[in-house]
Coordinates of C-alpha atoms in Angstrom, one line a residue:
X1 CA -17.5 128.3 6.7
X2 CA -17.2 130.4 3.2
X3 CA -17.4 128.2 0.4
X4 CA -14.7 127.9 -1.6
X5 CA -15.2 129.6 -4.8
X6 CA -15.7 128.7 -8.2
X7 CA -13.7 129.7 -10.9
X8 CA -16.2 132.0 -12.8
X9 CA -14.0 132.7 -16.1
X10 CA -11.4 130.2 -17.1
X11 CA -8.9 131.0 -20.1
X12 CA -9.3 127.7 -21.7
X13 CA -11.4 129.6 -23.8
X14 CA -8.3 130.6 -25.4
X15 CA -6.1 128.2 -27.8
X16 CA -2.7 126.7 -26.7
X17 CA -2.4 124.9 -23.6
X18 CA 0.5 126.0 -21.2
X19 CA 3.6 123.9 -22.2
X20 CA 5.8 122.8 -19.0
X21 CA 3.0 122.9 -16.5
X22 CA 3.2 119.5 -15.6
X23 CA 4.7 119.2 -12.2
X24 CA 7.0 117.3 -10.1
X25 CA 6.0 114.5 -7.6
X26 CA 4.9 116.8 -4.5
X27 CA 4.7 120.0 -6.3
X28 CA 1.6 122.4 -6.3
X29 CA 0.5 122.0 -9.9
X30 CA -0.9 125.9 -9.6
X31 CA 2.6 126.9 -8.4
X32 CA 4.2 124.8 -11.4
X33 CA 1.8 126.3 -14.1
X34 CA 2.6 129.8 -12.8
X35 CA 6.5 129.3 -13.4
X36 CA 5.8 128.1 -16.7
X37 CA 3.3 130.8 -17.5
X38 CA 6.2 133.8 -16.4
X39 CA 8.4 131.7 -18.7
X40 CA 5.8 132.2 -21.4
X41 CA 5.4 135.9 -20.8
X42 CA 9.2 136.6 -20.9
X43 CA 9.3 134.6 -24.2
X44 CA 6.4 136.1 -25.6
X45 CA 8.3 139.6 -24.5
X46 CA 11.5 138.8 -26.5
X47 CA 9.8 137.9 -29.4
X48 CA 8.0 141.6 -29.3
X49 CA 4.7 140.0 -30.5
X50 CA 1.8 142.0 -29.2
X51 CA -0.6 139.2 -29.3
X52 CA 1.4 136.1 -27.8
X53 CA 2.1 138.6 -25.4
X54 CA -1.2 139.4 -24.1
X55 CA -2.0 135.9 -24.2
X56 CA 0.8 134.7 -22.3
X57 CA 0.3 137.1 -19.5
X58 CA -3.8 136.6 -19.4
X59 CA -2.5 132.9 -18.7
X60 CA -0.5 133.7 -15.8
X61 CA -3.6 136.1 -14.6
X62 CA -5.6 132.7 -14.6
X63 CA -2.8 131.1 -12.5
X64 CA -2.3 133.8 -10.2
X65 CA -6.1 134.1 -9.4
X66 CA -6.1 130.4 -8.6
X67 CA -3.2 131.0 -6.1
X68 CA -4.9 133.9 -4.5
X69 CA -2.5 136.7 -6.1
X70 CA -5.4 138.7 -7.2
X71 CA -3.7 142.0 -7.4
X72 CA -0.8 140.9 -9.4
X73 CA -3.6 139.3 -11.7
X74 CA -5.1 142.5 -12.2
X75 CA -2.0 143.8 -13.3
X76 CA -1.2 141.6 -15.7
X77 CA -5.2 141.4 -17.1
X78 CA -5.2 145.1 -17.3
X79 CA -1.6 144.9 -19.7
X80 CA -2.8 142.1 -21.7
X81 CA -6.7 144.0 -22.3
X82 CA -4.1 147.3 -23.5
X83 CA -2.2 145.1 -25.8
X84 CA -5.1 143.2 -27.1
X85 CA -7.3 146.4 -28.1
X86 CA -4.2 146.7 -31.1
X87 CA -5.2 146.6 -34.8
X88 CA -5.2 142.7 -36.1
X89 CA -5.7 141.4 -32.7
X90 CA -8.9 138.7 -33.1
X91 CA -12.2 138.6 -31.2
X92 CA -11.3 135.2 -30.0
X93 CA -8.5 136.3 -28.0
X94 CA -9.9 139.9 -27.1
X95 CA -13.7 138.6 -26.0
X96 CA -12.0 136.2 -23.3
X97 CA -9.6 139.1 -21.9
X98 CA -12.7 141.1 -21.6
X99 CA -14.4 138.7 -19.4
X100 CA -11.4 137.5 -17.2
X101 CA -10.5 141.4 -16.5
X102 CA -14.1 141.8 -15.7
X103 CA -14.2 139.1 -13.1
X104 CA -10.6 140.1 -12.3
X105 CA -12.7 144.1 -10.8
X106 CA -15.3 142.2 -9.7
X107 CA -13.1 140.2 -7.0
X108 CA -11.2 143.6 -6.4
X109 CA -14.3 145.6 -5.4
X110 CA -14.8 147.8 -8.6
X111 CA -18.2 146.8 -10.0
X112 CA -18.7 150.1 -12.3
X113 CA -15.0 148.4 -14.3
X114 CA -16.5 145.1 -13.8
X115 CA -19.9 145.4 -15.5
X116 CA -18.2 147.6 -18.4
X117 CA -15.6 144.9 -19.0
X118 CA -18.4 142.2 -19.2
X119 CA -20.6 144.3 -21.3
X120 CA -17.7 144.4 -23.9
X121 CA -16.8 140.9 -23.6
X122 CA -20.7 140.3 -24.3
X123 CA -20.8 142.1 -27.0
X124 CA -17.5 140.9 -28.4
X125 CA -18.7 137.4 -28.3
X126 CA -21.6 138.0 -29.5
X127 CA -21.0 139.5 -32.5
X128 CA -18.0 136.9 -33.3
X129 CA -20.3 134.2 -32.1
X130 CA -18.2 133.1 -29.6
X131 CA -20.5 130.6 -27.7
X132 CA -18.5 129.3 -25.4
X133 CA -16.5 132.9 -24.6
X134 CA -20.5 133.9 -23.9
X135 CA -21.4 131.6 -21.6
X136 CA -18.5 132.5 -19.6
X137 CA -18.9 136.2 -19.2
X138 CA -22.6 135.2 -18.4
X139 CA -21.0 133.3 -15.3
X140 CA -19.0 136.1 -14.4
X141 CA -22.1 138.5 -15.1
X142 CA -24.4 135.9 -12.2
X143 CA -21.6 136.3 -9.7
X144 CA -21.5 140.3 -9.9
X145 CA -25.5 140.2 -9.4
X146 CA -25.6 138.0 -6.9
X147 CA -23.2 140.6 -5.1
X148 CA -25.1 143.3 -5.9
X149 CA -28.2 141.2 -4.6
X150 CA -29.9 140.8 -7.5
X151 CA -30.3 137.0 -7.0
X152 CA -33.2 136.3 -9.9
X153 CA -31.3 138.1 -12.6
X154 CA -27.6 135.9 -11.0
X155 CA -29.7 133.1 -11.4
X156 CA -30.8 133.7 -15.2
X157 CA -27.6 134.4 -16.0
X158 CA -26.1 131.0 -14.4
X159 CA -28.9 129.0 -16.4
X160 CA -27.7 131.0 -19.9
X161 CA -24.7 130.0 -19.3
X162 CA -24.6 126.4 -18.7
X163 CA -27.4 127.0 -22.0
X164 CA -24.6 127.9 -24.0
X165 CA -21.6 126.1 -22.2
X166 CA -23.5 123.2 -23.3
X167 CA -24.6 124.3 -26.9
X168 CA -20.3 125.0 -26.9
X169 CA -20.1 121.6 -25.8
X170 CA -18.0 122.9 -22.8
X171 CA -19.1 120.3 -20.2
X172 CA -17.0 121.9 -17.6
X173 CA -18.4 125.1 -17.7
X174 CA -21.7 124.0 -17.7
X175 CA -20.9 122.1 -14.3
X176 CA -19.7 124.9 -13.1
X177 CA -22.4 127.6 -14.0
X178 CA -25.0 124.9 -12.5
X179 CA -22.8 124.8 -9.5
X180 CA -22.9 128.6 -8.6
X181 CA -26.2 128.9 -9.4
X182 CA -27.0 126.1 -6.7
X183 CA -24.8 127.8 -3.9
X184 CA -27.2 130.5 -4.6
X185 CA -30.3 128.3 -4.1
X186 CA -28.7 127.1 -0.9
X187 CA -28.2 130.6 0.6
X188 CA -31.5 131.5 -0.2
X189 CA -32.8 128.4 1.4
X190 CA -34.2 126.5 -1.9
X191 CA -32.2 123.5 -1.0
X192 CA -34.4 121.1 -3.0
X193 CA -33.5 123.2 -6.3
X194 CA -29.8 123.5 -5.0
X195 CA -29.7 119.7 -4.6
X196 CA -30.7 118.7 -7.9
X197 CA -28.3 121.6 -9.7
X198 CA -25.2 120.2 -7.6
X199 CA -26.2 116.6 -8.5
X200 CA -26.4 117.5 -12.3
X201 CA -23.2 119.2 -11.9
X202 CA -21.5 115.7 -10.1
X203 CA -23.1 114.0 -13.1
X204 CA -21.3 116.5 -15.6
X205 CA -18.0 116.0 -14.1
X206 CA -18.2 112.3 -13.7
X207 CA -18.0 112.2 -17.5
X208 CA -15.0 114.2 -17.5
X209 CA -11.4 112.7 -17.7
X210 CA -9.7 113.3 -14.5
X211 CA -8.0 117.0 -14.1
X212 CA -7.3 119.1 -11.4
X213 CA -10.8 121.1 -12.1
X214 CA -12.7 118.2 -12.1
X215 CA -11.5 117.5 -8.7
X216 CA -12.1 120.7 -7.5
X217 CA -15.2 121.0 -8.5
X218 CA -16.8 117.4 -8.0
X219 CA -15.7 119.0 -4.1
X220 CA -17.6 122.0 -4.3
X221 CA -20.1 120.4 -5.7
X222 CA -20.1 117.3 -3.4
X223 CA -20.4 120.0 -0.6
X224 CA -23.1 122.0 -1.9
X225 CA -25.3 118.9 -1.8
X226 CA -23.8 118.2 2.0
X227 CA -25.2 121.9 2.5
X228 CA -29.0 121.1 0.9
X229 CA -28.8 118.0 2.3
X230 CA -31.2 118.8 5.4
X231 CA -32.2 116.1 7.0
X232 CA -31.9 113.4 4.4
X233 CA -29.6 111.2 4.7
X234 CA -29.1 109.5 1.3
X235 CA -27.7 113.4 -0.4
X236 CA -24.9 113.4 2.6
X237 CA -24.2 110.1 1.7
X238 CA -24.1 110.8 -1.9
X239 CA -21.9 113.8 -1.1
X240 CA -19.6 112.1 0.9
X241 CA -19.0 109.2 -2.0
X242 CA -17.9 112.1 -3.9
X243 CA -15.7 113.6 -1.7
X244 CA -14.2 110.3 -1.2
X245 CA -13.7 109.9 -5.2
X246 CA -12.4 113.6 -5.6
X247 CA -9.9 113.3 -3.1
X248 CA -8.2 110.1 -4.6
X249 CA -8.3 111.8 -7.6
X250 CA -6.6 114.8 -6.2
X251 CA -4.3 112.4 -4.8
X252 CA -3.3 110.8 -7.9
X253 CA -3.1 114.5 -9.9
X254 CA -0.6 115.1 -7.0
X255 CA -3.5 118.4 -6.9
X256 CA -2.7 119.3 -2.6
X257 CA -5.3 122.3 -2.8
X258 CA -8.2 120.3 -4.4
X259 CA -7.2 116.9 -2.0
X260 CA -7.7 119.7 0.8
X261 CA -11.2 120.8 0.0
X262 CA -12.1 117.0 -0.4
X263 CA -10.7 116.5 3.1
X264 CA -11.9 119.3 5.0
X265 CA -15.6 119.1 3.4
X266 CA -15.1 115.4 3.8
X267 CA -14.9 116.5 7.7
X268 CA -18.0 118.4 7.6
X269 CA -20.2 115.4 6.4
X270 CA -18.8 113.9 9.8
X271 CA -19.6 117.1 12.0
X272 CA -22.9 117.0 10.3
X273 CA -23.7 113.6 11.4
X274 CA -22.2 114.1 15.1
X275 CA -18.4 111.8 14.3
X276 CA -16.2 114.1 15.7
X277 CA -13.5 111.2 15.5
X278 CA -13.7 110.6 11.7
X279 CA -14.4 114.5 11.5
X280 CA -11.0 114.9 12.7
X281 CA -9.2 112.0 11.2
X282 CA -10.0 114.2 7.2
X283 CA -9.6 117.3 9.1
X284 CA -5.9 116.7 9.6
X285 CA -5.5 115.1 6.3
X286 CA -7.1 119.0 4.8
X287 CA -4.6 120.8 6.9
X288 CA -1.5 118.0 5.9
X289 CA -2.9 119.0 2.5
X290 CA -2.9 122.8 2.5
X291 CA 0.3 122.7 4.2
X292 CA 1.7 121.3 1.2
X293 CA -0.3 123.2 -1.3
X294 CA 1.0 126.2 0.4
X295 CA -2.1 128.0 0.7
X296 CA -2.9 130.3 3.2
X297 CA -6.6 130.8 2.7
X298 CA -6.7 126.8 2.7
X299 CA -4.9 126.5 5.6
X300 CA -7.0 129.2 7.3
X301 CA -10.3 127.5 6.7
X302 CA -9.3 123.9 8.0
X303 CA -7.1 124.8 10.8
X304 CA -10.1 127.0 11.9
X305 CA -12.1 123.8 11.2
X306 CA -9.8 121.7 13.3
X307 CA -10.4 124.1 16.7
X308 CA -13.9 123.6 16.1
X309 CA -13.7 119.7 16.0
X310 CA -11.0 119.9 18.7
X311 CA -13.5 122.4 21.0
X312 CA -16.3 120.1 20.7
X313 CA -14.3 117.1 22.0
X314 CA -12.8 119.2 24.6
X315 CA -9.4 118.9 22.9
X316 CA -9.0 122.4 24.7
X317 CA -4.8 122.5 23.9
X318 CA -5.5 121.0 20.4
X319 CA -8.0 124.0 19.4
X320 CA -6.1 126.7 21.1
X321 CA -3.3 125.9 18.8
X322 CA -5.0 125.3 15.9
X323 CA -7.1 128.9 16.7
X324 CA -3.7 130.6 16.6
X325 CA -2.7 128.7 13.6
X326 CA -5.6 129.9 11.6
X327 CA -5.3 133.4 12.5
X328 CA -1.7 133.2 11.4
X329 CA -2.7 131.9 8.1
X330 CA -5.4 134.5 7.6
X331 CA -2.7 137.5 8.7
X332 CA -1.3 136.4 5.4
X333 CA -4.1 136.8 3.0
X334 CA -6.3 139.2 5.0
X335 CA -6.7 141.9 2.1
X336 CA -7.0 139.6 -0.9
X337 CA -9.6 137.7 1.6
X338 CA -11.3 141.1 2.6
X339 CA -11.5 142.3 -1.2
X340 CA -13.1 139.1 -2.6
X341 CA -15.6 139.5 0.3
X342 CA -16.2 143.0 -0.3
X343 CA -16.9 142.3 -3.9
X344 CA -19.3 140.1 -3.4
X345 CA -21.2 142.4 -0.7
X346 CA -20.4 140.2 2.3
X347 CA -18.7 141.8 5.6
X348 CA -15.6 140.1 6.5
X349 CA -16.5 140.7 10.1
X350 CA -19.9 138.5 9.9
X351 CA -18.0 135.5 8.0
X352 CA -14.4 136.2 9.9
X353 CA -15.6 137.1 12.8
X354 CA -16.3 133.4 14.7
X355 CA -12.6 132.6 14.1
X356 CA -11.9 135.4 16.7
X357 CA -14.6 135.0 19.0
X358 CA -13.8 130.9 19.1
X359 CA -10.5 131.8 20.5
X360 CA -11.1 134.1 23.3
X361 CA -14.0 132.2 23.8
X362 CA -11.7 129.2 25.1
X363 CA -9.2 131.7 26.3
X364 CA -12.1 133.2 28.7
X365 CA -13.2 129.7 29.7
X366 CA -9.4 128.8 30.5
X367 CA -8.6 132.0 32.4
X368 CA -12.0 130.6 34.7
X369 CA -10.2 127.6 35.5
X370 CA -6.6 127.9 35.9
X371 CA -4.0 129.8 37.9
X372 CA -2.7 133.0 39.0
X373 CA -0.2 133.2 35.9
X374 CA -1.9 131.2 33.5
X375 CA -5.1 133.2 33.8
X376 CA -3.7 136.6 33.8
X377 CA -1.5 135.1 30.5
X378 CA -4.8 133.8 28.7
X379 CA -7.0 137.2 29.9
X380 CA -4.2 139.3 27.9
X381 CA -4.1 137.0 24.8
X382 CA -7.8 137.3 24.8
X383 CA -7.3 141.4 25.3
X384 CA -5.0 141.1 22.4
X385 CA -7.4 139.0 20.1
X386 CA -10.6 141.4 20.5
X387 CA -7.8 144.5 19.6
X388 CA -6.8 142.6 16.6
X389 CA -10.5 141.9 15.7
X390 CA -11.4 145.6 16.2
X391 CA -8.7 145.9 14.0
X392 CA -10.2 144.4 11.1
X393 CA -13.5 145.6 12.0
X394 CA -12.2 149.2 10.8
X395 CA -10.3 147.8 7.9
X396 CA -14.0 146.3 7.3
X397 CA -16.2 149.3 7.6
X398 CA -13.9 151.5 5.8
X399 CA -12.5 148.9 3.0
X400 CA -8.9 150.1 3.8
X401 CA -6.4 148.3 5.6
X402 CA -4.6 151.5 6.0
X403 CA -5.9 151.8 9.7
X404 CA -3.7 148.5 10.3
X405 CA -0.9 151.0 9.8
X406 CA -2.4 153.9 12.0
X407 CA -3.4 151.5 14.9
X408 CA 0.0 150.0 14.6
X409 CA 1.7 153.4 16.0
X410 CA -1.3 153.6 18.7
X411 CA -0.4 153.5 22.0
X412 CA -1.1 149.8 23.6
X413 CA -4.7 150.1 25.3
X414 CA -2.7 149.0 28.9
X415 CA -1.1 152.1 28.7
X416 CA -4.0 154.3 29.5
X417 CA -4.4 157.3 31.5
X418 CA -4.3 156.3 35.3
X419 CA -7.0 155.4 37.2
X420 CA -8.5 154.4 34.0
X421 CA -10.4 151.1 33.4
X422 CA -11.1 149.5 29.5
X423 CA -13.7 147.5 30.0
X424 CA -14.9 144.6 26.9
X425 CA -18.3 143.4 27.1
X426 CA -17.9 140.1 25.6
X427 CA -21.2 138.3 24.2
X428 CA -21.3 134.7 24.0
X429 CA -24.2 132.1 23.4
X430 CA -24.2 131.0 27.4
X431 CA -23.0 133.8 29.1
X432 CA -21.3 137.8 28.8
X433 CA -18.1 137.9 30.1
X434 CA -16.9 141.4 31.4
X435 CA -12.8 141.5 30.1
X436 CA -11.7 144.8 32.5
X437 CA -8.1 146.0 32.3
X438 CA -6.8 148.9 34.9
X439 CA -3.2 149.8 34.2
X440 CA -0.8 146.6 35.0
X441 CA -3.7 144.2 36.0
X442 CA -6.6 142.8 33.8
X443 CA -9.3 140.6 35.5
X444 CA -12.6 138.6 34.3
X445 CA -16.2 138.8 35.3
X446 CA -19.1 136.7 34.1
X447 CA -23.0 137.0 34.2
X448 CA -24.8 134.0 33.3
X449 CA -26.9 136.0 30.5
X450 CA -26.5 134.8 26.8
X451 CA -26.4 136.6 24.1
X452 CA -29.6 136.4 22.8
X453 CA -30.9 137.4 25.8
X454 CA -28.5 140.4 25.7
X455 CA -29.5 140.9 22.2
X456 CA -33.2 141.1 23.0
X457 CA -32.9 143.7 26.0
X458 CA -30.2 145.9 24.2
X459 CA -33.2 146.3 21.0
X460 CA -36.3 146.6 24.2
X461 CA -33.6 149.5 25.7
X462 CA -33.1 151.3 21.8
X463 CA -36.5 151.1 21.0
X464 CA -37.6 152.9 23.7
X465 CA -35.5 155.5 24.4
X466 CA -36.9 156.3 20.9
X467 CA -40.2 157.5 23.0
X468 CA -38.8 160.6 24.4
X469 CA -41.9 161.3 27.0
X470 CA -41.8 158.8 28.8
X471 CA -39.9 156.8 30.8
X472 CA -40.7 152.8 29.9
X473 CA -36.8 152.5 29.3
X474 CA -35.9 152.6 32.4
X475 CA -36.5 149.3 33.7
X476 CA -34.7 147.8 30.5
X477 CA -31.6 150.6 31.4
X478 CA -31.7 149.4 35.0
X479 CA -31.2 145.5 34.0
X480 CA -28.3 146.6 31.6
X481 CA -26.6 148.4 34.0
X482 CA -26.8 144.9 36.5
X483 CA -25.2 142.9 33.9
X484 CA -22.9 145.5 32.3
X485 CA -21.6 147.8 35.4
X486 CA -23.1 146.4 38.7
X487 CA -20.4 143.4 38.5
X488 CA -17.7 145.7 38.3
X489 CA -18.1 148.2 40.7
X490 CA -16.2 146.7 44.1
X491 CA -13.4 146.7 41.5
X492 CA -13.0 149.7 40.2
X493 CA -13.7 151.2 43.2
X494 CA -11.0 149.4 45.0
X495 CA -8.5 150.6 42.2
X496 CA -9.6 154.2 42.3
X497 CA -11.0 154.4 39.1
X498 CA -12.0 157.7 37.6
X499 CA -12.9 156.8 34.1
X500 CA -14.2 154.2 32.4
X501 CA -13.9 153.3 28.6
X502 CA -16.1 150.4 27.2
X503 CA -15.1 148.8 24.0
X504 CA -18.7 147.8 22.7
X505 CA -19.0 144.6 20.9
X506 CA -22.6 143.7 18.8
X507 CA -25.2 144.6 20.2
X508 CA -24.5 146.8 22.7
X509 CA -23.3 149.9 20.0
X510 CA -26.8 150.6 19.1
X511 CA -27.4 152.4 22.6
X512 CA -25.4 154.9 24.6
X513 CA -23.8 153.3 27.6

């Protein structure tokens, strides 16, 4: 599961706080700050003052980009950096616009704006000595490198800023800059380095008075330390006592999104130690929680969560739904999901991906079992699925979700020529599923052959071939074709079939079939 992110540039940099931001019992505080924060910038529009202005609406940018409204953050970044660049206007409000519209390109995918932005708001800070506005570029500057894969330079620029975060006396930002330097660690595998950064960072916060951003980030930090935890028990305990402290902490800020993330990471330390009934017991407080945040992206990652816990129990109803559930949820924030991927070099396919594949994974497994309708139901939900997948595949490879809008006036793959068969190939860890679809009818055949084993012979098949005089491929070709085509055959033959379309999945489109 990704991570959930954290904040890189905050505009508390800046002076005045938001006034009316405090919300009502029940009410998302993020959704109550960004009312007050339009407010603001239709004040500060009346008043026609060029500065308040660009202040106001670099404060709604910060609220927006904590809902997940990226775009619309952009927008109002890339006003308030015009308005800003007027005669009079201070370093001290222009060095902080700098950054956040740097880190505002960075999340949409435009890394030539993004390093120029930073650079200037560098430089800005710098020569106002702005100490505090620096060390947050310089967190912005490690999250662009690690993107671009630079991970030793990300990491030096993490460490400079928590330097000057806590020469600034900014005890927040120094958690934080520790904290993204020790997801780092952890991805890399330096879990003993990411452990003691993420515990440093839970020290920081614990001094803290209680906020929302304290909350959220004593949970990100908490589960870092679940993630470097390895096999030692005493950080996943120490995790877990956090998770437990940020979530009554969200609970008494009224903070839904951050009680969420305590939940649902509080449900991980479970899954880690093997207690899928307490794992499920914070799992549905994350998803109560995200449903009343309103947050899609929230709501995506613990209801996909849920299906897991509920699969592993053999809940098989239970994690059906909650499959569907989370692919709703991510419908709604696909592109603002796929562009903060993007940015940070990841494919939305390899962290997406298992969300689809879960689902007509127990869609497969139930077709196996059940009746004449309920099987031919769950083999076309699970036709349907891998078409929505491929879907996003294309919107993946060519960072446009314009082919949504071409494949959405594509004829339905059912309606093929006659006498035609689509055949899926299906990979999964215990066996390949063959999804075949001829006309009106759809049917299911399985080869016990995992997919590592598929894997394996699909690279033995490319990597021969390769060696064009001779003929040491065949025998890998030949064991292909038993598992891929040999299954099939009594079918399509007994439909007539003329032609036959594959829809390749991983790993099979590195070789002709």
């Amino acid at each position: 599961m990704r991570l959930v992110a954290v904040a890189c540039f905050s505009l508390t940099v800046l002076t005045a706080p938001v006034h009316g931001a405090s919300p009502h019992a029940g009410a998302d505080p993020w959704e109550a700050a960004a009312r007050a924060a339009t407010g603001a910038v239709d004040a500060a529009r009346a008043r026609g003052n060029q500065a308040d202005l660009a202040e106001a609406l670099a404060r709604r940018a910060e609220t927006l980009q904590r809902l997940g409204h990226r775009q619309q953050a952009l927008a109002d970044l890339e006003e308030a950096a015009r308005l800003a660049d007027a005669p009079g206007v201070p370093a001290s409000l222009r060095a902080p616009l700098a950054g956040a519209l740097g880190q505002a390109y960075h999340l949409a995918g435009r890394s030539t704006d993004a390093s120029a932005a930073l650079q200037r708001a560098l430089d800005l800070a710098r020569g106002a000595g702005l100490a505090r506005v620096e060390a947050a570029v310089q967190n912005d500057r490690g999250a662009m490198l690690a993107g671009d894969g630079d991970q030793a330079a990300a990491l030096a620029a993490y460490a400079e800023a928590a330097r000057l975060a806590r020469l600034a006396g900014d005890t927040m930002l120094q958690a934080e800059a520790l904290l993204n330097g020790a997801r780092l660690r952890v991805r890399a595998g330096r879990r003993d380095e990411a452990a003691g950064d993420a515990r440093e960072a839970l020290d920081l916060l614990a001094a803290l008075p209680e906020s929302r951003e304290r909350a959220f980030h004593t949970a990100a930090a908490a589960d870092v330390l679940r993630r470097a935890a390895g096999s030692d028990p005493r950080r996943r305990d120490t995790a877990a006592q956090a998770l437990e402290a940020a979530a009554a902490m969200a609970a008494r800020l009224g903070d839904a999104r951050a009680a969420a993330y305590a939940a649902g990471y509080r449900a991980e330390v479970a899954l880690d130690a093997g207690d899928l009934e307490t794992a499920a017991r914070y799992n549905q407080r994350a998803v109560f929680a995200a449903q009343q945040a309103g947050s899609p992206e929230t709501l995506f990652q613990w209801q996909w969560q849920a299906a897991r816990v509920a699969d592993r129990a053999g809940r098989t109803d239970d994690a059906l739904a909650a499959y569907r559930r989370a692919l709703d949820a991510l419908a709604r924030i696909k592109s603002d999901y796929a562009a903060e991927l993007w940015a940070g070099r990841q494919s939305f396919r390899d962290e997406i991906g298992a969300a689809y594949f879960g689902l007509t994974d127990l869609l497969l497994r139930r077709a196996a079992s059940g009746d004449a309708q309920a099987r031919r139901e769950a083999l076309r939900e699970a036709q349907s699925v891998l078409e929505r997948f491929k879907t996003v595949e294309l919107e993946d490879y060519f960072r446009d979700d314009c082919v949504a809008r071409y494949l959405a006036r594509a004829r339905p793959v059912e309606r093929t020529a006659p006498r035609t068969a689509v055949v899926y190939p299906v990979p999964l860890p215990d066996r390949l599923d063959l999804l075949v679809s001829i006309g009106d009818d759809i049917r299911l055949f399985s080869v016990p052959v995992g997919e590592e084993r598929l894997r394996a012979e699909t690279q033995a098949l490319r990597r021969l071939l390769e060696k064009r005089t001779t003929f040491q491929y065949l025998s890998h070709a030949r064991r292909l074709h038993d598992w891929l085509v040999r299954p099939l055959e009594p079918a399509l033959a007994e439909a007539g079939v003329a032609a036959t379309v594959f829809v390749p999945e991983q790993p099979l489109r590195s070789v002709p079939l």
